[in-house]
Amino acid sequence: IAVTGEGNSTTTNLQQGLTKCWVNFDGTGTISGSSIRDSLNVTSLTDNVTGNYDINFTNDMGNTNFAHVSGCRSEISRSLTVSSASKCTVQTEDDSFNVEDVTSIFDAIFGDLA
Protein backbone atom coordinates (compact mmCIF):
# COMPACT_ATOMS: atom_id res chain seq x y z
CA ILE A 1 0.00 0.00 0.00
CA ALA A 2 1.48 3.30 -1.07
CA VAL A 3 0.85 6.37 1.10
CA THR A 4 1.48 9.88 -0.16
CA GLY A 5 3.34 12.10 2.30
CA GLU A 6 2.58 15.63 3.37
CA GLY A 7 2.61 18.10 0.49
CA ASN A 8 2.28 15.21 -2.01
CA SER A 9 6.09 15.21 -2.31
CA THR A 10 6.92 11.59 -1.45
CA THR A 11 5.35 8.16 -1.50
CA THR A 12 5.96 5.64 1.27
CA ASN A 13 5.31 1.90 1.24
CA LEU A 14 3.10 1.41 4.32
CA GLN A 15 3.85 -2.32 4.67
CA GLN A 16 7.60 -1.64 4.90
CA GLY A 17 7.09 0.79 7.78
CA LEU A 18 4.96 -1.44 10.02
CA THR A 19 6.28 -3.18 13.12
CA LYS A 20 6.46 -6.91 12.33
CA CYS A 21 6.99 -8.04 15.92
CA TRP A 22 6.78 -6.43 19.36
CA VAL A 23 6.65 -7.54 22.98
CA ASN A 24 6.23 -6.13 26.50
CA PHE A 25 7.41 -8.58 29.18
CA ASP A 26 8.56 -9.02 32.78
CA GLY A 27 12.20 -10.14 32.88
CA THR A 28 12.30 -11.09 36.56
CA GLY A 29 11.98 -14.53 38.13
CA THR A 30 11.29 -17.60 36.04
CA ILE A 31 10.51 -16.59 32.47
CA SER A 32 7.45 -18.29 30.98
CA GLY A 33 4.53 -17.52 28.71
CA SER A 34 2.89 -15.61 31.55
CA SER A 35 5.89 -13.21 31.57
CA ILE A 36 4.59 -11.74 28.30
CA ARG A 37 2.17 -8.90 29.07
CA ASP A 38 1.29 -8.28 25.44
CA SER A 39 2.86 -9.02 22.07
CA LEU A 40 2.55 -9.42 18.33
CA ASN A 41 4.30 -12.25 16.46
CA VAL A 42 6.10 -13.56 19.59
CA THR A 43 5.74 -17.25 20.37
CA SER A 44 7.91 -17.44 23.51
CA LEU A 45 10.83 -16.06 25.51
CA THR A 46 14.03 -17.82 26.54
CA ASP A 47 15.85 -16.75 29.72
CA ASN A 48 19.51 -17.36 28.77
CA VAL A 49 21.15 -15.95 31.93
CA THR A 50 20.49 -12.99 34.24
CA GLY A 51 19.30 -10.05 32.16
CA ASN A 52 19.71 -11.84 28.81
CA TYR A 53 16.67 -13.05 26.87
CA ASP A 54 15.82 -14.48 23.45
CA ILE A 55 12.62 -13.26 21.86
CA ASN A 56 11.33 -16.08 19.64
CA PHE A 57 9.16 -15.08 16.68
CA THR A 58 5.94 -16.83 15.66
CA ASN A 59 6.62 -16.01 11.99
CA ASP A 60 10.25 -15.72 10.91
CA MET A 61 11.74 -12.60 9.44
CA GLY A 62 12.84 -12.78 5.80
CA ASN A 63 16.53 -12.53 6.75
CA THR A 64 18.80 -11.41 9.60
CA ASN A 65 18.99 -7.80 8.40
CA PHE A 66 16.00 -6.59 10.42
CA ALA A 67 16.05 -3.64 12.85
CA HIS A 68 15.76 -4.53 16.54
CA VAL A 69 14.80 -1.71 18.94
CA SER A 70 14.54 -2.30 22.69
CA GLY A 71 14.09 -0.42 25.93
CA CYS A 72 13.17 -0.93 29.56
CA ARG A 73 12.07 1.12 32.54
CA SER A 74 14.74 2.80 34.67
CA GLU A 75 17.56 0.68 33.27
CA ILE A 76 19.63 0.28 30.13
CA SER A 77 18.51 -2.16 27.44
CA ARG A 78 20.81 -3.28 24.67
CA SER A 79 19.88 -5.06 21.49
CA LEU A 80 22.38 -7.84 21.06
CA THR A 81 23.04 -10.36 18.34
CA VAL A 82 20.59 -11.39 15.71
CA SER A 83 21.57 -15.01 15.27
CA SER A 84 18.74 -16.11 13.03
CA ALA A 85 15.57 -14.97 11.30
CA SER A 86 13.52 -16.67 14.05
CA LYS A 87 14.72 -14.77 17.13
CA CYS A 88 16.68 -11.85 18.57
CA THR A 89 18.45 -11.32 21.89
CA VAL A 90 18.12 -8.42 24.34
CA GLN A 91 20.16 -7.70 27.46
CA THR A 92 19.26 -5.42 30.37
CA GLU A 93 21.76 -3.64 32.63
CA ASP A 94 21.75 -1.15 35.49
CA ASP A 95 23.24 2.35 35.20
CA SER A 96 26.71 0.94 35.96
CA PHE A 97 26.40 -1.60 33.12
CA ASN A 98 25.93 -4.59 35.45
CA VAL A 99 23.65 -7.17 33.86
CA GLU A 100 20.38 -7.54 35.78
CA ASP A 101 16.78 -8.70 35.44
CA VAL A 102 14.19 -5.89 35.19
CA THR A 103 10.41 -5.85 35.42
CA SER A 104 9.48 -4.02 32.22
CA ILE A 105 11.18 -4.76 28.89
CA PHE A 106 9.89 -3.55 25.53
CA ASP A 107 11.10 -4.66 22.11
CA ALA A 108 10.09 -3.98 18.49
CA ILE A 109 11.26 -5.52 15.21
CA PHE A 110 11.14 -3.85 11.80
CA GLY A 111 11.93 -5.59 8.52
CA ASP A 112 10.51 -8.09 6.05
CA LEU A 113 8.69 -11.23 7.12
CA ALA A 114 9.60 -14.50 5.42
mmCIF file with all atom_site columns, C-alpha atoms in Angstrom:
data_model
loop_
_atom_site.group_PDB
_atom_site.id
_atom_site.type_symbol
_atom_site.label_atom_id
_atom_site.label_alt_id
_atom_site.label_comp_id
_atom_site.label_asym_id
_atom_site.label_entity_id
_atom_site.label_seq_id
_atom_site.pdbx_PDB_ins_code
_atom_site.Cartn_x
_atom_site.Cartn_y
_atom_site.Cartn_z
_atom_site.occupancy
_atom_site.B_iso_or_equiv
_atom_site.pdbx_formal_charge
_atom_site.auth_seq_id
_atom_site.auth_comp_id
_atom_site.auth_asym_id
_atom_site.auth_atom_id
_atom_site.pdbx_PDB_model_num
ATOM 1   C CA . ILE A 1 1   ? 0.000  0.000   0.000  1.00 0.00 ? 1   ILE A CA 1
ATOM 2   C CA . ALA A 1 2   ? 1.481  3.302   -1.065 1.00 0.00 ? 2   ALA A CA 1
ATOM 3   C CA . VAL A 1 3   ? 0.845  6.366   1.101  1.00 0.00 ? 3   VAL A CA 1
ATOM 4   C CA . THR A 1 4   ? 1.485  9.881   -0.160 1.00 0.00 ? 4   THR A CA 1
ATOM 5   C CA . GLY A 1 5   ? 3.344  12.096  2.296  1.00 0.00 ? 5   GLY A CA 1
ATOM 6   C CA . GLU A 1 6   ? 2.583  15.634  3.369  1.00 0.00 ? 6   GLU A CA 1
ATOM 7   C CA . GLY A 1 7   ? 2.605  18.097  0.494  1.00 0.00 ? 7   GLY A CA 1
ATOM 8   C CA . ASN A 1 8   ? 2.281  15.214  -2.013 1.00 0.00 ? 8   ASN A CA 1
ATOM 9   C CA . SER A 1 9   ? 6.087  15.214  -2.308 1.00 0.00 ? 9   SER A CA 1
ATOM 10  C CA . THR A 1 10  ? 6.923  11.588  -1.454 1.00 0.00 ? 10  THR A CA 1
ATOM 11  C CA . THR A 1 11  ? 5.346  8.159   -1.496 1.00 0.00 ? 11  THR A CA 1
ATOM 12  C CA . THR A 1 12  ? 5.957  5.641   1.273  1.00 0.00 ? 12  THR A CA 1
ATOM 13  C CA . ASN A 1 13  ? 5.308  1.904   1.238  1.00 0.00 ? 13  ASN A CA 1
ATOM 14  C CA . LEU A 1 14  ? 3.097  1.414   4.318  1.00 0.00 ? 14  LEU A CA 1
ATOM 15  C CA . GLN A 1 15  ? 3.852  -2.320  4.675  1.00 0.00 ? 15  GLN A CA 1
ATOM 16  C CA . GLN A 1 16  ? 7.603  -1.638  4.898  1.00 0.00 ? 16  GLN A CA 1
ATOM 17  C CA . GLY A 1 17  ? 7.090  0.788   7.785  1.00 0.00 ? 17  GLY A CA 1
ATOM 18  C CA . LEU A 1 18  ? 4.965  -1.443  10.018 1.00 0.00 ? 18  LEU A CA 1
ATOM 19  C CA . THR A 1 19  ? 6.284  -3.179  13.116 1.00 0.00 ? 19  THR A CA 1
ATOM 20  C CA . LYS A 1 20  ? 6.458  -6.905  12.327 1.00 0.00 ? 20  LYS A CA 1
ATOM 21  C CA . CYS A 1 21  ? 6.994  -8.040  15.918 1.00 0.00 ? 21  CYS A CA 1
ATOM 22  C CA . TRP A 1 22  ? 6.779  -6.430  19.360 1.00 0.00 ? 22  TRP A CA 1
ATOM 23  C CA . VAL A 1 23  ? 6.647  -7.537  22.980 1.00 0.00 ? 23  VAL A CA 1
ATOM 24  C CA . ASN A 1 24  ? 6.232  -6.135  26.497 1.00 0.00 ? 24  ASN A CA 1
ATOM 25  C CA . PHE A 1 25  ? 7.415  -8.581  29.180 1.00 0.00 ? 25  PHE A CA 1
ATOM 26  C CA . ASP A 1 26  ? 8.557  -9.016  32.784 1.00 0.00 ? 26  ASP A CA 1
ATOM 27  C CA . GLY A 1 27  ? 12.196 -10.138 32.881 1.00 0.00 ? 27  GLY A CA 1
ATOM 28  C CA . THR A 1 28  ? 12.300 -11.085 36.562 1.00 0.00 ? 28  THR A CA 1
ATOM 29  C CA . GLY A 1 29  ? 11.980 -14.526 38.129 1.00 0.00 ? 29  GLY A CA 1
ATOM 30  C CA . THR A 1 30  ? 11.293 -17.598 36.041 1.00 0.00 ? 30  THR A CA 1
ATOM 31  C CA . ILE A 1 31  ? 10.512 -16.587 32.469 1.00 0.00 ? 31  ILE A CA 1
ATOM 32  C CA . SER A 1 32  ? 7.451  -18.294 30.983 1.00 0.00 ? 32  SER A CA 1
ATOM 33  C CA . GLY A 1 33  ? 4.535  -17.522 28.708 1.00 0.00 ? 33  GLY A CA 1
ATOM 34  C CA . SER A 1 34  ? 2.893  -15.606 31.545 1.00 0.00 ? 34  SER A CA 1
ATOM 35  C CA . SER A 1 35  ? 5.893  -13.214 31.573 1.00 0.00 ? 35  SER A CA 1
ATOM 36  C CA . ILE A 1 36  ? 4.593  -11.744 28.303 1.00 0.00 ? 36  ILE A CA 1
ATOM 37  C CA . ARG A 1 37  ? 2.175  -8.899  29.069 1.00 0.00 ? 37  ARG A CA 1
ATOM 38  C CA . ASP A 1 38  ? 1.289  -8.281  25.435 1.00 0.00 ? 38  ASP A CA 1
ATOM 39  C CA . SER A 1 39  ? 2.856  -9.023  22.067 1.00 0.00 ? 39  SER A CA 1
ATOM 40  C CA . LEU A 1 40  ? 2.554  -9.419  18.328 1.00 0.00 ? 40  LEU A CA 1
ATOM 41  C CA . ASN A 1 41  ? 4.301  -12.252 16.464 1.00 0.00 ? 41  ASN A CA 1
ATOM 42  C CA . VAL A 1 42  ? 6.100  -13.558 19.594 1.00 0.00 ? 42  VAL A CA 1
ATOM 43  C CA . THR A 1 43  ? 5.739  -17.249 20.372 1.00 0.00 ? 43  THR A CA 1
ATOM 44  C CA . SER A 1 44  ? 7.913  -17.444 23.508 1.00 0.00 ? 44  SER A CA 1
ATOM 45  C CA . LEU A 1 45  ? 10.831 -16.062 25.508 1.00 0.00 ? 45  LEU A CA 1
ATOM 46  C CA . THR A 1 46  ? 14.029 -17.823 26.539 1.00 0.00 ? 46  THR A CA 1
ATOM 47  C CA . ASP A 1 47  ? 15.851 -16.749 29.719 1.00 0.00 ? 47  ASP A CA 1
ATOM 48  C CA . ASN A 1 48  ? 19.508 -17.364 28.771 1.00 0.00 ? 48  ASN A CA 1
ATOM 49  C CA . VAL A 1 49  ? 21.151 -15.948 31.926 1.00 0.00 ? 49  VAL A CA 1
ATOM 50  C CA . THR A 1 50  ? 20.488 -12.994 34.236 1.00 0.00 ? 50  THR A CA 1
ATOM 51  C CA . GLY A 1 51  ? 19.298 -10.046 32.158 1.00 0.00 ? 51  GLY A CA 1
ATOM 52  C CA . ASN A 1 52  ? 19.706 -11.838 28.813 1.00 0.00 ? 52  ASN A CA 1
ATOM 53  C CA . TYR A 1 53  ? 16.668 -13.049 26.866 1.00 0.00 ? 53  TYR A CA 1
ATOM 54  C CA . ASP A 1 54  ? 15.823 -14.483 23.451 1.00 0.00 ? 54  ASP A CA 1
ATOM 55  C CA . ILE A 1 55  ? 12.618 -13.258 21.860 1.00 0.00 ? 55  ILE A CA 1
ATOM 56  C CA . ASN A 1 56  ? 11.326 -16.081 19.644 1.00 0.00 ? 56  ASN A CA 1
ATOM 57  C CA . PHE A 1 57  ? 9.162  -15.084 16.676 1.00 0.00 ? 57  PHE A CA 1
ATOM 58  C CA . THR A 1 58  ? 5.942  -16.834 15.657 1.00 0.00 ? 58  THR A CA 1
ATOM 59  C CA . ASN A 1 59  ? 6.615  -16.007 11.986 1.00 0.00 ? 59  ASN A CA 1
ATOM 60  C CA . ASP A 1 60  ? 10.249 -15.723 10.913 1.00 0.00 ? 60  ASP A CA 1
ATOM 61  C CA . MET A 1 61  ? 11.742 -12.604 9.435  1.00 0.00 ? 61  MET A CA 1
ATOM 62  C CA . GLY A 1 62  ? 12.844 -12.780 5.803  1.00 0.00 ? 62  GLY A CA 1
ATOM 63  C CA . ASN A 1 63  ? 16.532 -12.532 6.747  1.00 0.00 ? 63  ASN A CA 1
ATOM 64  C CA . THR A 1 64  ? 18.797 -11.415 9.596  1.00 0.00 ? 64  THR A CA 1
ATOM 65  C CA . ASN A 1 65  ? 18.990 -7.801  8.399  1.00 0.00 ? 65  ASN A CA 1
ATOM 66  C CA . PHE A 1 66  ? 16.000 -6.592  10.424 1.00 0.00 ? 66  PHE A CA 1
ATOM 67  C CA . ALA A 1 67  ? 16.050 -3.644  12.849 1.00 0.00 ? 67  ALA A CA 1
ATOM 68  C CA . HIS A 1 68  ? 15.760 -4.529  16.544 1.00 0.00 ? 68  HIS A CA 1
ATOM 69  C CA . VAL A 1 69  ? 14.803 -1.711  18.942 1.00 0.00 ? 69  VAL A CA 1
ATOM 70  C CA . SER A 1 70  ? 14.545 -2.299  22.693 1.00 0.00 ? 70  SER A CA 1
ATOM 71  C CA . GLY A 1 71  ? 14.086 -0.421  25.927 1.00 0.00 ? 71  GLY A CA 1
ATOM 72  C CA . CYS A 1 72  ? 13.170 -0.928  29.558 1.00 0.00 ? 72  CYS A CA 1
ATOM 73  C CA . ARG A 1 73  ? 12.066 1.116   32.536 1.00 0.00 ? 73  ARG A CA 1
ATOM 74  C CA . SER A 1 74  ? 14.741 2.802   34.673 1.00 0.00 ? 74  SER A CA 1
ATOM 75  C CA . GLU A 1 75  ? 17.559 0.685   33.271 1.00 0.00 ? 75  GLU A CA 1
ATOM 76  C CA . ILE A 1 76  ? 19.634 0.276   30.134 1.00 0.00 ? 76  ILE A CA 1
ATOM 77  C CA . SER A 1 77  ? 18.506 -2.160  27.441 1.00 0.00 ? 77  SER A CA 1
ATOM 78  C CA . ARG A 1 78  ? 20.807 -3.282  24.673 1.00 0.00 ? 78  ARG A CA 1
ATOM 79  C CA . SER A 1 79  ? 19.882 -5.059  21.486 1.00 0.00 ? 79  SER A CA 1
ATOM 80  C CA . LEU A 1 80  ? 22.381 -7.839  21.056 1.00 0.00 ? 80  LEU A CA 1
ATOM 81  C CA . THR A 1 81  ? 23.045 -10.361 18.342 1.00 0.00 ? 81  THR A CA 1
ATOM 82  C CA . VAL A 1 82  ? 20.592 -11.387 15.708 1.00 0.00 ? 82  VAL A CA 1
ATOM 83  C CA . SER A 1 83  ? 21.575 -15.015 15.267 1.00 0.00 ? 83  SER A CA 1
ATOM 84  C CA . SER A 1 84  ? 18.736 -16.112 13.026 1.00 0.00 ? 84  SER A CA 1
ATOM 85  C CA . ALA A 1 85  ? 15.567 -14.973 11.296 1.00 0.00 ? 85  ALA A CA 1
ATOM 86  C CA . SER A 1 86  ? 13.519 -16.674 14.050 1.00 0.00 ? 86  SER A CA 1
ATOM 87  C CA . LYS A 1 87  ? 14.724 -14.765 17.126 1.00 0.00 ? 87  LYS A CA 1
ATOM 88  C CA . CYS A 1 88  ? 16.680 -11.851 18.566 1.00 0.00 ? 88  CYS A CA 1
ATOM 89  C CA . THR A 1 89  ? 18.446 -11.319 21.892 1.00 0.00 ? 89  THR A CA 1
ATOM 90  C CA . VAL A 1 90  ? 18.118 -8.424  24.336 1.00 0.00 ? 90  VAL A CA 1
ATOM 91  C CA . GLN A 1 91  ? 20.159 -7.696  27.456 1.00 0.00 ? 91  GLN A CA 1
ATOM 92  C CA . THR A 1 92  ? 19.259 -5.416  30.374 1.00 0.00 ? 92  THR A CA 1
ATOM 93  C CA . GLU A 1 93  ? 21.756 -3.641  32.630 1.00 0.00 ? 93  GLU A CA 1
ATOM 94  C CA . ASP A 1 94  ? 21.755 -1.154  35.491 1.00 0.00 ? 94  ASP A CA 1
ATOM 95  C CA . ASP A 1 95  ? 23.242 2.348   35.197 1.00 0.00 ? 95  ASP A CA 1
ATOM 96  C CA . SER A 1 96  ? 26.714 0.944   35.965 1.00 0.00 ? 96  SER A CA 1
ATOM 97  C CA . PHE A 1 97  ? 26.401 -1.602  33.115 1.00 0.00 ? 97  PHE A CA 1
ATOM 98  C CA . ASN A 1 98  ? 25.934 -4.587  35.453 1.00 0.00 ? 98  ASN A CA 1
ATOM 99  C CA . VAL A 1 99  ? 23.646 -7.171  33.863 1.00 0.00 ? 99  VAL A CA 1
ATOM 100 C CA . GLU A 1 100 ? 20.379 -7.537  35.783 1.00 0.00 ? 100 GLU A CA 1
ATOM 101 C CA . ASP A 1 101 ? 16.779 -8.698  35.440 1.00 0.00 ? 101 ASP A CA 1
ATOM 102 C CA . VAL A 1 102 ? 14.192 -5.892  35.185 1.00 0.00 ? 102 VAL A CA 1
ATOM 103 C CA . THR A 1 103 ? 10.412 -5.851  35.423 1.00 0.00 ? 103 THR A CA 1
ATOM 104 C CA . SER A 1 104 ? 9.482  -4.021  32.217 1.00 0.00 ? 104 SER A CA 1
ATOM 105 C CA . ILE A 1 105 ? 11.182 -4.761  28.894 1.00 0.00 ? 105 ILE A CA 1
ATOM 106 C CA . PHE A 1 106 ? 9.891  -3.546  25.526 1.00 0.00 ? 106 PHE A CA 1
ATOM 107 C CA . ASP A 1 107 ? 11.100 -4.662  22.113 1.00 0.00 ? 107 ASP A CA 1
ATOM 108 C CA . ALA A 1 108 ? 10.087 -3.984  18.486 1.00 0.00 ? 108 ALA A CA 1
ATOM 109 C CA . ILE A 1 109 ? 11.264 -5.520  15.212 1.00 0.00 ? 109 ILE A CA 1
ATOM 110 C CA . PHE A 1 110 ? 11.139 -3.847  11.803 1.00 0.00 ? 110 PHE A CA 1
ATOM 111 C CA . GLY A 1 111 ? 11.927 -5.588  8.523  1.00 0.00 ? 111 GLY A CA 1
ATOM 112 C CA . ASP A 1 112 ? 10.509 -8.086  6.049  1.00 0.00 ? 112 ASP A CA 1
ATOM 113 C CA . LEU A 1 113 ? 8.686  -11.227 7.115  1.00 0.00 ? 113 LEU A CA 1
ATOM 114 C CA . ALA A 1 114 ? 9.597  -14.502 5.418  1.00 0.00 ? 114 ALA A CA 1
#
